[in-house]
C-alpha cells in the first residue's frame, strides 16, 4: 500500500494472531465461538482465520479511504476490523491515526493506549499516544511515550523532535504561570500561543489565553476562543466562566452572572467563577446605591459609594471607568475640580474611547480656566462625534483660550466680569492711586518701573471697560486693535480726566502720618 500514516498491510498483517486467543470483552460486537471440548480444533482454527481475513479486508478498505482523506469512512472500516479482531494492535493504531485527523484527540488517545497495551513493542502506537498527549497539553505524559519510543528505536528522529516540543510546552507553561502571578497577561497570551502550536487540542491552554485576553480588555478575541471550546464541549465550566468574564468586563453584569451560575452548575468548585459572581453582584449593587444617592442630591454620600465600588474589582476596566467618571461628576458638584479632573483622567486611561469622560474633564478644565486642555479634550470629542453641540463647545473653548491670552482687564482692575459701571470706576480710582508713579518716587528704580507699568495697565483696562462698545467687543473675544478701534491713550491723561483736575496731580508725603502715607492735591 506504500507509506502512509495509517498502518498498511505489512505492519498490520497478522499482528496479534500468534497470541493466545482470549475471550472478547462483553461489549464486543465480534462473533464468538464458545469453547467446547468436543469441538473440532481444526474448525476453530478455520473460523479464526476467516475472521482475520475478513478483518484484514476491512482494514485494507480503511487504508484506501484514509489515503483518499475520507477519514469518516476510514474510521468505520477500522472499527469493523476491530470488532472482528479486538486483539490486533495495528487496527487500534490505524483508527487512532484516523481519529487524530478528525481532531478527536481524546478518542485517539484511548485507541493508542489500547494498541500499546496489546503490543508494548508497537512503536507507532507509542508515538501516537505521545502525540495525542502533546496535542491535549499533557507534556509530561507525552515525554514518557517518546522516551519509550527511543528505548525501542534509539535513532528515531521523530521521537527526538517531539521530545523537544514537549520540553518547550513545559517551559511555556512555567513562564505563563509566573507571568500570570505578575499580572503580565500579554506574556501569558504569548506563551499560550506558542504552546498551542504543538498542543492545538488543549482546552486548558485556550481557556487561560481567553481569560488573559479578557483581562487585557480584548473581549471579542476572548469570546471567540471561549465560544470555540463551547461548540465542542457545551459543559466546559472554564469556557462558561470566560464568557461570563467578558460580559462582566463589558458592563453586562446581569448576563455575566447567568454564565457564572451556569459555570458553577457544571463545576461547583470553580473558585474563579464563584469570586467573579460575587464581585459582579456587589459591584452592581454599590453602583446603583451611588446613582440613587446622586439623584437624591446626596453628593457626599454618592462620592463615598462610588469610591467603595472602585475597590471591589480593579480588573473591571469598563465599569471602573464609568465609576471614575461618575465620581468626577459628583466631585465637580462638591467643587473638588482638581480631583474631578484626576478621576476623568483615570477613566480615560481605562477606556480611551469614553467620550463622556472627555466631556466631563473638558468642562472641569473650563471651570478652572485651563483652556488649552479644554480645547484639546473638546477637539478629541468633536473628532469622534461631529455633532452641533460638540462643535459649539469646541468653539466656546477656543474663544476662551484666545481671550485668556490677552490682558485680563478685569483682573487688572480687580473686578468681576459682571461688574457694573460704578464698580469699574471705583476699582480704577483705587488702583490708579495705588500704582501712580508719584506715589513711588522714593522707591528703588526697579519698583518705580514696575509700578509705572501697572499704572499704565490700569489706565488701559479702564479705557476699554468704561467704553460700552469696546467692552462689548472685548467680552466677545475680539482683538480691539484688529477692529480699527482707537487704542492710543496716555495713562496720565486718563488719570487727569478721571479726577477732573486741569492742572495736573501730585503726591506729597505727609510726615505727620508716618512713612508710606500720602495725600494728593490738584495743581
Coordinates of N, CA, C and O in Angstrom, one line a residue, residues 183 185-186 211-220 244-253 279 283 287 309-326 343-354 357:
X183 N 0.8 39.4 36.8 CA -0.3 40.1 36.0 C 0.2 40.7 34.7 O -0.3 41.7 34.2
X185 N -0.3 39.8 31.6 CA -1.2 39.0 30.8 C -0.8 38.9 29.3 O -1.1 37.9 28.7
X186 N -0.1 39.9 28.8 CA 0.3 39.8 27.4 C 1.3 38.7 27.3 O 1.3 38.0 26.3
X211 N -8.9 33.9 29.1 CA -9.0 34.6 30.4 C -8.1 35.9 30.4 O -8.5 37.0 30.7
X212 N -6.9 35.7 29.9 CA -5.9 36.8 29.8 C -6.3 37.8 28.8 O -6.2 39.0 29.0
X213 N -6.9 37.4 27.7 CA -7.4 38.3 26.7 C -8.5 39.2 27.3 O -8.6 40.4 27.0
X214 N -9.4 38.6 28.1 CA -10.4 39.3 28.7 C -9.8 40.3 29.7 O -10.3 41.5 29.8
X215 N -8.8 39.9 30.5 CA -8.2 40.8 31.4 C -7.5 41.9 30.8 O -7.3 43.0 31.4
X216 N -7.1 41.7 29.5 CA -6.5 42.8 28.7 C -7.5 43.7 28.0 O -7.1 44.6 27.3
X217 N -8.8 43.4 28.2 CA -9.8 44.1 27.5 C -10.0 43.8 26.1 O -10.8 44.5 25.3
X218 N -9.5 42.7 25.6 CA -9.6 42.2 24.2 C -10.8 41.2 24.2 O -10.6 40.0 24.0
X219 N -12.0 41.7 24.5 CA -13.2 40.9 24.7 C -13.6 40.1 23.5 O -13.9 38.9 23.6
X220 N -13.7 40.7 22.3 CA -14.1 39.8 21.1 C -13.2 38.6 20.9 O -13.7 37.5 20.6
X244 N -18.7 34.5 30.7 CA -19.2 35.4 31.8 C -18.3 36.6 32.1 O -18.7 37.7 32.3
X245 N -17.0 36.3 32.1 CA -16.0 37.3 32.5 C -16.0 38.4 31.4 O -15.9 39.6 31.8
X246 N -16.1 38.0 30.1 CA -16.1 39.0 29.1 C -17.4 39.9 29.2 O -17.3 41.2 29.1
X247 N -18.5 39.3 29.5 CA -19.7 40.1 29.7 C -19.6 41.0 30.9 O -20.0 42.2 30.9
X248 N -19.0 40.5 31.9 CA -18.8 41.2 33.2 C -18.0 42.5 33.0 O -18.3 43.6 33.4
X249 N -16.9 42.3 32.2 CA -15.9 43.3 32.0 C -16.5 44.3 30.9 O -16.0 45.5 30.8
X250 N -17.5 43.9 30.2 CA -18.2 44.9 29.2 C -19.4 45.5 29.9 O -20.2 46.1 29.2
X251 N -19.5 45.4 31.2 CA -20.5 46.0 32.0 C -21.9 45.5 31.7 O -22.9 46.1 31.9
X252 N -22.0 44.2 31.2 CA -23.3 43.5 31.0 C -23.4 42.5 32.2 O -23.3 41.3 32.1
X253 N -23.6 43.1 33.4 CA -23.4 42.3 34.6 C -24.5 41.3 34.8 O -24.2 40.1 35.2
X279 N -18.3 39.3 43.0 CA -17.9 40.6 42.7 C -18.9 41.4 41.8 O -19.2 42.5 42.0
X283 N -20.7 44.8 42.8 CA -20.4 45.9 42.1 C -21.6 46.6 41.6 O -21.8 47.8 41.6
X287 N -22.9 50.4 42.8 CA -23.0 51.4 41.8 C -24.4 52.0 41.8 O -24.6 53.2 41.7
X309 N -17.2 51.3 45.6 CA -17.4 50.4 44.4 C -16.1 50.2 43.6 O -15.8 49.1 43.1
X310 N -15.2 51.3 43.6 CA -14.0 51.2 42.9 C -13.0 50.2 43.5 O -12.0 49.8 42.9
X311 N -13.2 49.8 44.8 CA -12.3 48.9 45.4 C -12.7 47.4 45.2 O -11.9 46.6 45.6
X312 N -13.8 47.2 44.6 CA -14.3 45.8 44.5 C -13.5 45.0 43.6 O -13.1 43.8 43.9
X313 N -13.3 45.5 42.4 CA -12.6 44.7 41.4 C -11.8 45.6 40.4 O -12.3 46.2 39.5
X314 N -10.5 45.7 40.7 CA -9.6 46.6 39.9 C -9.5 46.2 38.4 O -9.1 46.9 37.6
X315 N -9.9 44.9 38.1 CA -9.7 44.4 36.8 C -10.9 44.7 35.9 O -10.8 44.6 34.7
X316 N -12.0 45.2 36.5 CA -13.2 45.5 35.7 C -13.0 46.9 35.1 O -13.4 47.9 35.6
X317 N -12.4 47.0 33.9 CA -12.0 48.2 33.3 C -13.1 49.1 32.9 O -13.2 50.3 33.3
X318 N -14.1 48.6 32.2 CA -15.2 49.4 31.7 C -16.1 50.0 32.9 O -16.4 51.1 32.9
X319 N -16.4 49.1 33.8 CA -17.3 49.5 34.9 C -16.5 50.5 35.8 O -17.1 51.5 36.2
X320 N -15.2 50.3 36.0 CA -14.4 51.2 36.8 C -14.3 52.6 36.1 O -14.2 53.6 36.8
X321 N -14.2 52.6 34.8 CA -14.1 53.8 34.0 C -15.4 54.6 34.3 O -15.3 55.9 34.5
X322 N -16.5 54.0 34.2 CA -17.8 54.7 34.5 C -17.9 55.2 35.9 O -18.4 56.3 36.2
X323 N -17.4 54.4 36.9 CA -17.4 54.8 38.3 C -16.5 56.0 38.5 O -16.9 56.9 39.2
X324 N -15.3 56.0 37.9 CA -14.5 57.2 38.0 C -15.1 58.4 37.4 O -15.1 59.5 38.0
X325 N -15.8 58.3 36.3 CA -16.5 59.4 35.6 C -17.7 59.9 36.5 O -17.9 61.1 36.7
X326 N -18.4 58.9 37.1 CA -19.5 59.3 38.0 C -19.0 60.0 39.2 O -19.6 61.0 39.7
X343 N -10.0 62.1 38.3 CA -10.8 61.0 38.1 C -11.2 60.7 36.6 O -11.2 59.6 36.1
X344 N -11.4 61.8 35.9 CA -11.7 61.7 34.5 C -10.5 61.2 33.7 O -10.6 60.3 32.8
X345 N -9.3 61.6 34.1 CA -8.1 61.1 33.5 C -7.9 59.6 33.8 O -7.5 58.9 32.9
X346 N -8.3 59.2 35.0 CA -8.2 57.7 35.3 C -9.2 56.9 34.4 O -8.9 55.8 33.9
X347 N -10.4 57.5 34.2 CA -11.4 56.9 33.4 C -11.0 56.7 32.0 O -11.1 55.7 31.3
X348 N -10.3 57.8 31.4 CA -9.9 57.8 30.1 C -8.7 56.8 29.9 O -8.6 56.1 28.9
X349 N -7.9 56.7 30.9 CA -6.8 55.8 30.9 C -7.3 54.3 30.8 O -6.7 53.5 30.1
X350 N -8.4 54.1 31.4 CA -9.0 52.7 31.4 C -9.7 52.5 30.1 O -9.8 51.4 29.5
X351 N -10.4 53.6 29.5 CA -11.1 53.4 28.3 C -10.9 54.7 27.5 O -11.6 55.7 27.7
X352 N -10.1 54.6 26.5 CA -9.7 55.8 25.7 C -10.8 56.2 24.8 O -10.8 57.3 24.2
X353 N -11.9 55.4 24.6 CA -13.0 55.8 23.8 C -14.2 56.4 24.6 O -15.2 56.6 24.0
X354 N -13.9 56.6 25.9 CA -15.0 57.1 26.7 C -15.3 58.6 26.6 O -14.7 59.4 27.3
X357 N -16.2 60.9 29.6 CA -15.1 61.3 30.5 C -14.4 62.5 29.9 O -14.0 63.4 30.6

